[in-house]
mmCIF file of C-alpha atoms and ligand atoms in Angstrom:
data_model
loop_
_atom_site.group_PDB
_atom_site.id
_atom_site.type_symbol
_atom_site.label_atom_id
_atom_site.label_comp_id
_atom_site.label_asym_id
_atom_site.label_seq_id
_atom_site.Cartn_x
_atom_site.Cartn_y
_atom_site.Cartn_z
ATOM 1 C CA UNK M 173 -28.033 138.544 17.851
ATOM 2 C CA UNK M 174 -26.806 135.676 15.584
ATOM 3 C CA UNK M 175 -25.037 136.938 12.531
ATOM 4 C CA UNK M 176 -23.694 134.899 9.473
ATOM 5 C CA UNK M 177 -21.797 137.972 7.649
ATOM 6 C CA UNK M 178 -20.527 139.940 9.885
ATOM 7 C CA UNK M 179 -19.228 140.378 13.678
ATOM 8 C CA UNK M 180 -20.695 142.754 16.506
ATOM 9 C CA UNK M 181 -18.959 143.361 19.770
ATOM 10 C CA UNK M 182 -18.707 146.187 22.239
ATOM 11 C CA UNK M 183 -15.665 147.681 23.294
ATOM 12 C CA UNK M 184 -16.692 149.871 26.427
ATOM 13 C CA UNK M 185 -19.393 152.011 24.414
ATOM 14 C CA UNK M 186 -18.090 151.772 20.713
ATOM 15 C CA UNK M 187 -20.082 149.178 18.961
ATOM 16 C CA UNK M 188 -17.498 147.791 16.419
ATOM 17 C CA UNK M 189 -18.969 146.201 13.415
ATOM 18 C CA UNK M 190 -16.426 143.987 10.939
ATOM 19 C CA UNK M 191 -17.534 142.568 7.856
ATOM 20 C CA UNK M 192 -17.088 139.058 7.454
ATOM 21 C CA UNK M 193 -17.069 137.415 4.205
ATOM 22 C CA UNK M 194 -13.521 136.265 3.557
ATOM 23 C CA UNK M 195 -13.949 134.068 1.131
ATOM 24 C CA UNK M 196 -15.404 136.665 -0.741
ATOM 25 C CA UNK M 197 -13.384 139.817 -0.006
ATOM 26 C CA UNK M 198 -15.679 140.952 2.253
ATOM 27 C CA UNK M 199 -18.399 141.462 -1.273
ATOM 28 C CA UNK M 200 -21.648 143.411 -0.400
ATOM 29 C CA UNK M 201 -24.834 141.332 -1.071
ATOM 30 C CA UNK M 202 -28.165 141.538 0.211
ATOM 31 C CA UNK M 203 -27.706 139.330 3.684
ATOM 32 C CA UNK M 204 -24.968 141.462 4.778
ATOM 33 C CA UNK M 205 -26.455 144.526 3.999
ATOM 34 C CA UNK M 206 -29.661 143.706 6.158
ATOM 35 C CA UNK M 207 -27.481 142.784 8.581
ATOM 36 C CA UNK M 208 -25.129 145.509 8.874
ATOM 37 C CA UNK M 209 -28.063 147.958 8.699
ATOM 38 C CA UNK M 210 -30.097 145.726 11.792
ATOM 39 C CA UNK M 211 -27.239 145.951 13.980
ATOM 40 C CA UNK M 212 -25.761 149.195 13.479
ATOM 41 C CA UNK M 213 -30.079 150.056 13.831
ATOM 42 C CA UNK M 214 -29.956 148.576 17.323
ATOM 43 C CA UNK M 215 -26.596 150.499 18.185
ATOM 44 C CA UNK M 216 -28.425 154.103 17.112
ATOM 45 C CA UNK M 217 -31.339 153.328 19.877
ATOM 46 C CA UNK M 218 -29.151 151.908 22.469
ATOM 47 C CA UNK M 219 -28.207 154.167 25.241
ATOM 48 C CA UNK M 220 -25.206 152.288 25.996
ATOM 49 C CA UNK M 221 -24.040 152.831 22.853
ATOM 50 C CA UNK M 222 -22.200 156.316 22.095
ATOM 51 C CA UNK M 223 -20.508 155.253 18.479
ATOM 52 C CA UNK M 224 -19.461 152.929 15.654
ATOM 53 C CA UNK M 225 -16.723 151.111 13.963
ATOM 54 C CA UNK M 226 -17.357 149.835 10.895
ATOM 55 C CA UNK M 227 -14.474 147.729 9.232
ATOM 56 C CA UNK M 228 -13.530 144.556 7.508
ATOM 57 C CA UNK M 229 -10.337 142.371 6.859
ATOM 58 C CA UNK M 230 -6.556 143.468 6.551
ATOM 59 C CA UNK M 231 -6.691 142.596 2.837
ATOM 60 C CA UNK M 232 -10.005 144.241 2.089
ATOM 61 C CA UNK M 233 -12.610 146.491 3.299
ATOM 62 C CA UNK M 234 -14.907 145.537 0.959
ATOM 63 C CA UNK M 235 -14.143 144.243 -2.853
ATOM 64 C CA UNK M 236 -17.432 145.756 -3.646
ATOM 65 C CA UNK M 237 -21.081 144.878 -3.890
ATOM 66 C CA UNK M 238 -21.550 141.233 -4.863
ATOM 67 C CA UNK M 239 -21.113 140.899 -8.563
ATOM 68 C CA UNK M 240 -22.041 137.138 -8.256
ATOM 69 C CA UNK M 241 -24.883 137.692 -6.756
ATOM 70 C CA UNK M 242 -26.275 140.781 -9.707
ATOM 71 C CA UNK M 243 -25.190 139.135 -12.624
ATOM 72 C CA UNK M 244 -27.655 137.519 -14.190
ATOM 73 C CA UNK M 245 -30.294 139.749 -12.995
ATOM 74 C CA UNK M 246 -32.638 142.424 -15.132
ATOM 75 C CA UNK M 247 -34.025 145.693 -14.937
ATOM 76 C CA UNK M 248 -37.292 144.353 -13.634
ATOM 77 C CA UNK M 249 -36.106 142.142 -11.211
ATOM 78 C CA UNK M 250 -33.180 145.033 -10.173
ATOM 79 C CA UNK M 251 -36.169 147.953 -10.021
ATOM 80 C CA UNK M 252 -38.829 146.185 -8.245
ATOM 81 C CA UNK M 253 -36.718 145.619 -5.658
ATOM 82 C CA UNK M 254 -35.159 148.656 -6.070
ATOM 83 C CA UNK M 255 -31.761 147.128 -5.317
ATOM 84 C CA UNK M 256 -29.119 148.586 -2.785
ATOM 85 C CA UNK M 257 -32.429 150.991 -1.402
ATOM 86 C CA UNK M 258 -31.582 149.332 1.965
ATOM 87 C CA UNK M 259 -28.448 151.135 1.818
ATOM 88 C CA UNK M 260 -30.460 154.175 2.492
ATOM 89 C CA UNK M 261 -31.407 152.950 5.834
ATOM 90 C CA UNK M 262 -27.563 152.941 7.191
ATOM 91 C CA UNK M 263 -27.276 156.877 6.238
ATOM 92 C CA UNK M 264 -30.557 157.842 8.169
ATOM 93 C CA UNK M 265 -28.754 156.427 11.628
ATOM 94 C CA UNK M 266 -27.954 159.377 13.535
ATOM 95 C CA UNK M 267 -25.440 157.862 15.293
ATOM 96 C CA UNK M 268 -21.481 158.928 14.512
ATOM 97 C CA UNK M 269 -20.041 155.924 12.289
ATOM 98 C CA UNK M 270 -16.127 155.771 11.524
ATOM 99 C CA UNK M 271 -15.188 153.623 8.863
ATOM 100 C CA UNK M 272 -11.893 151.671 9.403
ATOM 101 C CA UNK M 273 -10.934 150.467 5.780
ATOM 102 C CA UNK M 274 -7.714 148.652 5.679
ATOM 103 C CA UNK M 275 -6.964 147.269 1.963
ATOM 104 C CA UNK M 276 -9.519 147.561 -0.489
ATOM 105 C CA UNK M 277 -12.676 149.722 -0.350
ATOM 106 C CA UNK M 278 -13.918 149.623 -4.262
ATOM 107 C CA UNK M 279 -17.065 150.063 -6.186
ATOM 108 C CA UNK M 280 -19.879 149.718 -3.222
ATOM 109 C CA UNK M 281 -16.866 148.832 -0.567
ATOM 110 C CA UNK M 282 -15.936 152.742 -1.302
ATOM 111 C CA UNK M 283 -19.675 153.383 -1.420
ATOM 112 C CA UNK M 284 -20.190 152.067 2.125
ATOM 113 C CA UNK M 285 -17.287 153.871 3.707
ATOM 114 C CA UNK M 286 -18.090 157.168 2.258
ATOM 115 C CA UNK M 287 -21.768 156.596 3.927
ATOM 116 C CA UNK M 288 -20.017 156.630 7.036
ATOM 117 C CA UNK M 289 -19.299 159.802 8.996
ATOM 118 C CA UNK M 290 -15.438 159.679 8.517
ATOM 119 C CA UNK M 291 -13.246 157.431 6.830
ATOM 120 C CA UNK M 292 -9.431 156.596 8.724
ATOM 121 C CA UNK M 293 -7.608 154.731 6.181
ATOM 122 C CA UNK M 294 -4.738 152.221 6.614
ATOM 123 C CA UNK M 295 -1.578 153.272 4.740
ATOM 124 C CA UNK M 296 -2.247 149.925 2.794
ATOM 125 C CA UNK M 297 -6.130 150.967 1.523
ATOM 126 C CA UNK M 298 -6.994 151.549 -2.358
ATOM 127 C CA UNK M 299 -10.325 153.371 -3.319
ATOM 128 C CA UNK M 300 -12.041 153.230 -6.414
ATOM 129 C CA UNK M 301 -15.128 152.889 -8.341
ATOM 130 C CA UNK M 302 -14.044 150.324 -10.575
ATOM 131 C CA UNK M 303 -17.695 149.304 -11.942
ATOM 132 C CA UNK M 304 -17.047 151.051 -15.364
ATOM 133 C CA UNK M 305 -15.404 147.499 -15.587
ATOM 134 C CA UNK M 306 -17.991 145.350 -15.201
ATOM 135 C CA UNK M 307 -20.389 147.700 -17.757
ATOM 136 C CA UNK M 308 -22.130 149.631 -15.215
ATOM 137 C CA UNK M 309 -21.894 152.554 -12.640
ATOM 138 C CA UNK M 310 -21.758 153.133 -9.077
ATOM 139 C CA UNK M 311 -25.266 152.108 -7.495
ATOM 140 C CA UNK M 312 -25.172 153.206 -4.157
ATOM 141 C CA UNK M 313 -24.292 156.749 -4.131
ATOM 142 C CA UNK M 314 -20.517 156.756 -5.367
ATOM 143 C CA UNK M 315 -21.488 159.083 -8.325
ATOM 144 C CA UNK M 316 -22.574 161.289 -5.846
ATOM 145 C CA UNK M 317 -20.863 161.112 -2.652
ATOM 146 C CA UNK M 318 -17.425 160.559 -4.021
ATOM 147 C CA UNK M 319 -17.865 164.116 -5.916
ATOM 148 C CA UNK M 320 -18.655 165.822 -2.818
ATOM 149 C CA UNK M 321 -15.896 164.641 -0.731
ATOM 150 C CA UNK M 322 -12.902 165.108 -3.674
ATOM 151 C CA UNK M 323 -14.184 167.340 -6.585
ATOM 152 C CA UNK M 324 -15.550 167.104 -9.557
ATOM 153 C CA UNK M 325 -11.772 166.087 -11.423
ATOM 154 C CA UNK M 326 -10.678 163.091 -9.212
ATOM 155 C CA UNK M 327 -14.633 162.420 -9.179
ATOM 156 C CA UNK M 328 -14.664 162.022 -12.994
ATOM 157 C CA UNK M 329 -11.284 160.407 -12.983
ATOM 158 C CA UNK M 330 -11.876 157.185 -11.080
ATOM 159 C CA UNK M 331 -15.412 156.583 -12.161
ATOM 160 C CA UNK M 332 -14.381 157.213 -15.790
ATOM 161 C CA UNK M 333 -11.070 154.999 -15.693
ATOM 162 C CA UNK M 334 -11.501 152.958 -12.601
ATOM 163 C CA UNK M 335 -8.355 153.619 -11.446
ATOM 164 C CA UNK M 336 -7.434 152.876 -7.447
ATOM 165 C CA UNK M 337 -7.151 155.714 -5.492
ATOM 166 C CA UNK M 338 -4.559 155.206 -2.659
ATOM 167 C CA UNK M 339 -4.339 156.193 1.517
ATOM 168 C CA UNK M 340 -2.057 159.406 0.869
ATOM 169 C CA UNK M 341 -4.195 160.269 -2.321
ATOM 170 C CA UNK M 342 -7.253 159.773 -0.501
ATOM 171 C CA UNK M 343 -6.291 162.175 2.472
ATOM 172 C CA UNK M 344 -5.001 164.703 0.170
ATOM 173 C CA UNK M 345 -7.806 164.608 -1.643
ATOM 174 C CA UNK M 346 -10.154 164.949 1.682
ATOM 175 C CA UNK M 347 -11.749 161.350 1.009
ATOM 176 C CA UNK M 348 -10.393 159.966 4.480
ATOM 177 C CA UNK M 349 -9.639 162.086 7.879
ATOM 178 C CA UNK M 350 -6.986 160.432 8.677
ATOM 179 C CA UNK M 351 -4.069 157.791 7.326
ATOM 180 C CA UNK M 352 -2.424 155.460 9.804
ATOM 181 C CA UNK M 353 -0.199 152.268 10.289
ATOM 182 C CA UNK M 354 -2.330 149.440 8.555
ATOM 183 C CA UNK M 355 -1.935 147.210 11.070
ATOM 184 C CA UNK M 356 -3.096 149.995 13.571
ATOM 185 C CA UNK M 357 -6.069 151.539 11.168
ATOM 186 C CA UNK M 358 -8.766 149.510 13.650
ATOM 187 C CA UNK M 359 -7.168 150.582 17.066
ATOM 188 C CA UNK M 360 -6.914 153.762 15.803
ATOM 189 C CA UNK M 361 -10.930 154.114 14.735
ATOM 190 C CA UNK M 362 -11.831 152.217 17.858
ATOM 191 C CA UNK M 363 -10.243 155.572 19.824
ATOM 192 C CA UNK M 364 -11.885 158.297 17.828
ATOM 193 C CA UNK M 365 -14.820 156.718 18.374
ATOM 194 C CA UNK M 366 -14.469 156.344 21.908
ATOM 195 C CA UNK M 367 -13.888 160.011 22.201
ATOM 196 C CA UNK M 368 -16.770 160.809 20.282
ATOM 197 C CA UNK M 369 -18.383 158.955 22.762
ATOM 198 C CA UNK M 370 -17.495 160.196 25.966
ATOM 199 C CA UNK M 371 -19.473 163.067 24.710
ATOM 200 C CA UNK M 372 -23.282 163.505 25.222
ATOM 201 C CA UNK M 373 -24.868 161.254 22.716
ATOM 202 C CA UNK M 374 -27.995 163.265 21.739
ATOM 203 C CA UNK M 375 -25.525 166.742 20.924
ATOM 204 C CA UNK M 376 -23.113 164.201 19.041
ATOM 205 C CA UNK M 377 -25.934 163.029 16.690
ATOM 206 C CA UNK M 378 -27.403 166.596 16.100
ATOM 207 C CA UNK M 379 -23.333 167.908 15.025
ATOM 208 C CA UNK M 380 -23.925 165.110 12.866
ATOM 209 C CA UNK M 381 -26.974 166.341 11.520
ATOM 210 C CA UNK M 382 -25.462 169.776 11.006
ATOM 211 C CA UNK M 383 -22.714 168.729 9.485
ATOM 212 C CA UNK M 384 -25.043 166.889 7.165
ATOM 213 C CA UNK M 385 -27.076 169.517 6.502
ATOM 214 C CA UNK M 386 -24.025 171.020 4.102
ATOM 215 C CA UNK M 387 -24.329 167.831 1.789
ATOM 216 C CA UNK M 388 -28.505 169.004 1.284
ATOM 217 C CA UNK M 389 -29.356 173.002 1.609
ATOM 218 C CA UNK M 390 -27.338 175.789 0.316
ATOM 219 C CA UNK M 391 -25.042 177.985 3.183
ATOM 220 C CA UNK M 392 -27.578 180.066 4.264
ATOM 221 C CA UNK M 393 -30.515 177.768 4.851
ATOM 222 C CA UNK M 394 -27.807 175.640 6.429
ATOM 223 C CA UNK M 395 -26.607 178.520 8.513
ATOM 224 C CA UNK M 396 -30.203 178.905 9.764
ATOM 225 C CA UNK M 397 -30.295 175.153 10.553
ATOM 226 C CA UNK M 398 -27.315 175.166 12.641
ATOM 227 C CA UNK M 399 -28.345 177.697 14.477
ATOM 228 C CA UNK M 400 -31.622 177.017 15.122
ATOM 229 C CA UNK M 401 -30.264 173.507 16.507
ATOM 230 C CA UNK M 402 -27.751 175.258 18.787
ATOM 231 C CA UNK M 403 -30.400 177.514 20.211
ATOM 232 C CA UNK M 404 -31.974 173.810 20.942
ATOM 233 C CA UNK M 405 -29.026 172.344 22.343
ATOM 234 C CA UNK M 406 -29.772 174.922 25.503
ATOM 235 C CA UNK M 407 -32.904 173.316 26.649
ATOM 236 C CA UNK M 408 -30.754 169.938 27.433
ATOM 237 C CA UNK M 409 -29.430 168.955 30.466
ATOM 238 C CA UNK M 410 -25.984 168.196 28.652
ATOM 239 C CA UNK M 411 -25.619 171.457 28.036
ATOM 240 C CA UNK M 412 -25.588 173.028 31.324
ATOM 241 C CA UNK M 413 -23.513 170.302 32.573
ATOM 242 C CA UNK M 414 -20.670 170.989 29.979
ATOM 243 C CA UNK M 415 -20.622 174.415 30.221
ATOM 244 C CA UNK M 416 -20.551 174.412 34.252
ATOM 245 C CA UNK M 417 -17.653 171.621 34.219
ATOM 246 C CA UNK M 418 -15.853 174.051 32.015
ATOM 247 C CA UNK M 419 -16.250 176.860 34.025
ATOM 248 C CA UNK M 420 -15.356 174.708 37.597
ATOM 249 C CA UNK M 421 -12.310 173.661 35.363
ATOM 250 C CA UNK M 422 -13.946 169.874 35.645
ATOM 251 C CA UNK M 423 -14.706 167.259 33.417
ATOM 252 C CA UNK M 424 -18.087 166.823 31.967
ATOM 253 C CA UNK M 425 -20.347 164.198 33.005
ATOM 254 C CA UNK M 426 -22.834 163.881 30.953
ATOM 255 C CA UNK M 427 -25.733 162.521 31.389
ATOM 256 C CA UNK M 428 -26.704 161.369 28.244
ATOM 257 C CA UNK M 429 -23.496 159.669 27.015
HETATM 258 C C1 HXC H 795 -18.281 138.994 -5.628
HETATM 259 C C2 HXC H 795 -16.009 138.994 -5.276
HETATM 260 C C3 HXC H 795 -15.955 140.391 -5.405
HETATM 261 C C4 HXC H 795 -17.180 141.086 -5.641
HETATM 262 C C5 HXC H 795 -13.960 139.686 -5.019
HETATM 263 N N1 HXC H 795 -14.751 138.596 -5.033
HETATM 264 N N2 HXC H 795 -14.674 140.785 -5.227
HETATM 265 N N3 HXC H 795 -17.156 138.307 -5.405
HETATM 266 N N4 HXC H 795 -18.303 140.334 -5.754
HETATM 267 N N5 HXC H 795 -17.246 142.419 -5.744
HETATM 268 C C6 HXC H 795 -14.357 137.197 -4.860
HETATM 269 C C7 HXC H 795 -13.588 136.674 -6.038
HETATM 270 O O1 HXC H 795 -14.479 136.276 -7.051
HETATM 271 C C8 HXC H 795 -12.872 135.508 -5.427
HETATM 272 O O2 HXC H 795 -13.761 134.428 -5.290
HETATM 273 C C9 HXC H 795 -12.544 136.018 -4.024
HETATM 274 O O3 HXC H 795 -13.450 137.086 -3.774
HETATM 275 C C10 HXC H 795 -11.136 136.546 -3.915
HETATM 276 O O4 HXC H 795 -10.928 137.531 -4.925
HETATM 277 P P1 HXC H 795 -9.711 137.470 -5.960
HETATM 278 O O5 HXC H 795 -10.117 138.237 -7.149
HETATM 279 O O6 HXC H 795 -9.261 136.071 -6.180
HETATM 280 O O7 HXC H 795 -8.581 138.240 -5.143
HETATM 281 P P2 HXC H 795 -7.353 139.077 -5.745
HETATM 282 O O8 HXC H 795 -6.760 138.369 -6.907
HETATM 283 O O9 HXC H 795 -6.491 139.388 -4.572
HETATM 284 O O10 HXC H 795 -7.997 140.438 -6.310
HETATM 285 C C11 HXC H 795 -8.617 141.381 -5.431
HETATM 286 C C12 HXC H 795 -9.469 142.377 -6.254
HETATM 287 C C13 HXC H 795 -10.449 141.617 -7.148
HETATM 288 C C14 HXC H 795 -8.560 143.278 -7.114
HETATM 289 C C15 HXC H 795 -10.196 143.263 -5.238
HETATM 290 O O11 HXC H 795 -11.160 140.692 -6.351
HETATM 291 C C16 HXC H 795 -11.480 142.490 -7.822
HETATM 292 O O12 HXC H 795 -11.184 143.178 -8.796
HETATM 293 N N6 HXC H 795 -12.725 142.450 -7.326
HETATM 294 C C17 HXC H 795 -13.845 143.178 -7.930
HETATM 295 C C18 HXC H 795 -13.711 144.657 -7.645
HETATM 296 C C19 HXC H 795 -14.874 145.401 -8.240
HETATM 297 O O13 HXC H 795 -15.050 145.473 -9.451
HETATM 298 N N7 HXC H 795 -15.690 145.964 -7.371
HETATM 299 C C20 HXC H 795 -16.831 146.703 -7.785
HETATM 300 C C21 HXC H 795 -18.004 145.779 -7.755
HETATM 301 S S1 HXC H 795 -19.443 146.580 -8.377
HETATM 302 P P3 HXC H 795 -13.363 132.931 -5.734
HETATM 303 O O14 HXC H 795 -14.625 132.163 -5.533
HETATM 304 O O15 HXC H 795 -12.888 133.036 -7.137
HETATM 305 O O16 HXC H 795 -12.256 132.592 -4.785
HETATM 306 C C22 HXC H 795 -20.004 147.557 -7.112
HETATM 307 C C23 HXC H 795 -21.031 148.645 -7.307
HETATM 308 C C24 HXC H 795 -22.311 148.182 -7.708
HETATM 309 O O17 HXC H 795 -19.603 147.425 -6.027
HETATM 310 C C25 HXC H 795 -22.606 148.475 -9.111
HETATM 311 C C26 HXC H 795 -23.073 147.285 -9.845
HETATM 312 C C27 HXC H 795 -21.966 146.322 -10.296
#
């Protein structure tokens, strides 16, 4: 696949994904969007494939959504194409997605990571929601997701003052899993993801699923849904093959990786 704003490549079976705008801070418009959400699409429905790293440049994740390219637009032109739906698309993926975000992750840059799975932050990386600046809001699920991953008073804080948020904040504050050497932040994605898969692909994507399931239905309907999948999990192959290398004190192969 020929890309113009971003790079794929495989390492082994991590698919790593880096945003590449430069000139532009790595700014989310439309092209890159549909492009990020094609090939991370392909990566979800390739066997080969067990994970993803998405990340972008030293100086910036992403500067945020492209403010060149919204400015002079209006409601009707924004709602009839119901701008940044295609966003949507990239949660669906049930494929695990680490976000490597080295310098700045703000407005939809922030948006994007927090769609991902996990965040591992550079020491060097600054959140925020800075689009009370620019006389709007967050548009593709900041409002929202930021609130569920630090509360309700760092939430209200950066959307309401704009302010950066940065690495050690962040992990305090449960926004990222991990902080690490800048200069190490993609290395150091590229090897949880290749953990994550050198597991069976099929029981990865339904922990996902679980996991998501907390972010939609209250505990006990969630409950239920976890366990109802885990009953599932025993009809798979993957499952006998884990639990038998465990008890022959053997590594798994699974088949599905
Ligand atoms: C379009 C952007 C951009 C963006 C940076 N650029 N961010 N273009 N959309 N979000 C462009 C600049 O215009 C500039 O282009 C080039 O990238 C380099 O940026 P500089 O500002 O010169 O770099 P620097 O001085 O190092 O400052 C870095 C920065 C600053 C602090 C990150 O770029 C900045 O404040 N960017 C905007 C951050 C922001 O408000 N993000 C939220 C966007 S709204 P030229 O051509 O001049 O070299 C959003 C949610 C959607 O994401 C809601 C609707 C708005």
């Amino acid at each position: 696949e020929q890309y113009e704003n971003i790079l794929v490549e495989r390492r082994g079976r991590v698919g790593l994904v880096t945003l590449n705008r430069p000139e532009a801070l790595n700014a989310l418009n439309k092209a890159l969007m549909d492009e990020l959400v094609a090939a991370v699409s392909a990566m979800d429905v390739d066997p080969e494939v067990g994970a993803v790293v998405v990340t972008g440049s030293a100086k910036a994740f992403a500067a945020g959504a492209d403010i060149k390219e919204m400015q002079s637009k209006g409601y009707m032109e924004m709602y009839a194409a119901d701008w940044f739906r295609g966003w949507e698309d990239l949660t669906r993926l049930r494929i695990p997605i680490v976000a490597a975000v080295s310098g700045f992750a703000l407005g939809g840059g922030c948006e994007l990571a927090m769609m991902c799975d996990f965040i591992i932050a550079g020491d060097n990386a600054k959140f925020g929601q800075p689009e009370i600046n620019l006389g709007v809001i967050p548009g593709m699920g900041g409002s929202q997701r930021l609130t569920h991953a630090v509360g309700k008073a760092k939430a209200m804080d950066m959307v309401l003052t704009g302010r950066f948020m940065g690495a050690e904040e962040a992990e305090r504050a449960g926004l990222v899993s991990r902080v690490v050497p800048a200069a190490d932040v993609v290395e150091e994605a590229l090897k949880a993801a290749e953990v994550i898969a050198s597991k069976s692909k099929p029981v990865a994507m339904v922990a996902k699923e679980a996991v998501n399931a907390a972010f939609e239905v209250g505990l006990a309907q969630g409950v239920l849904f976890e366990r109802r999948v885990f009953h599932s999990l025993f009809a798979t192959e993957d499952q006998k093959e884990g639990m038998a290398a465990f008890s022959e004190k053997r590594t798994p192969e699974f088949k599905h990786r």
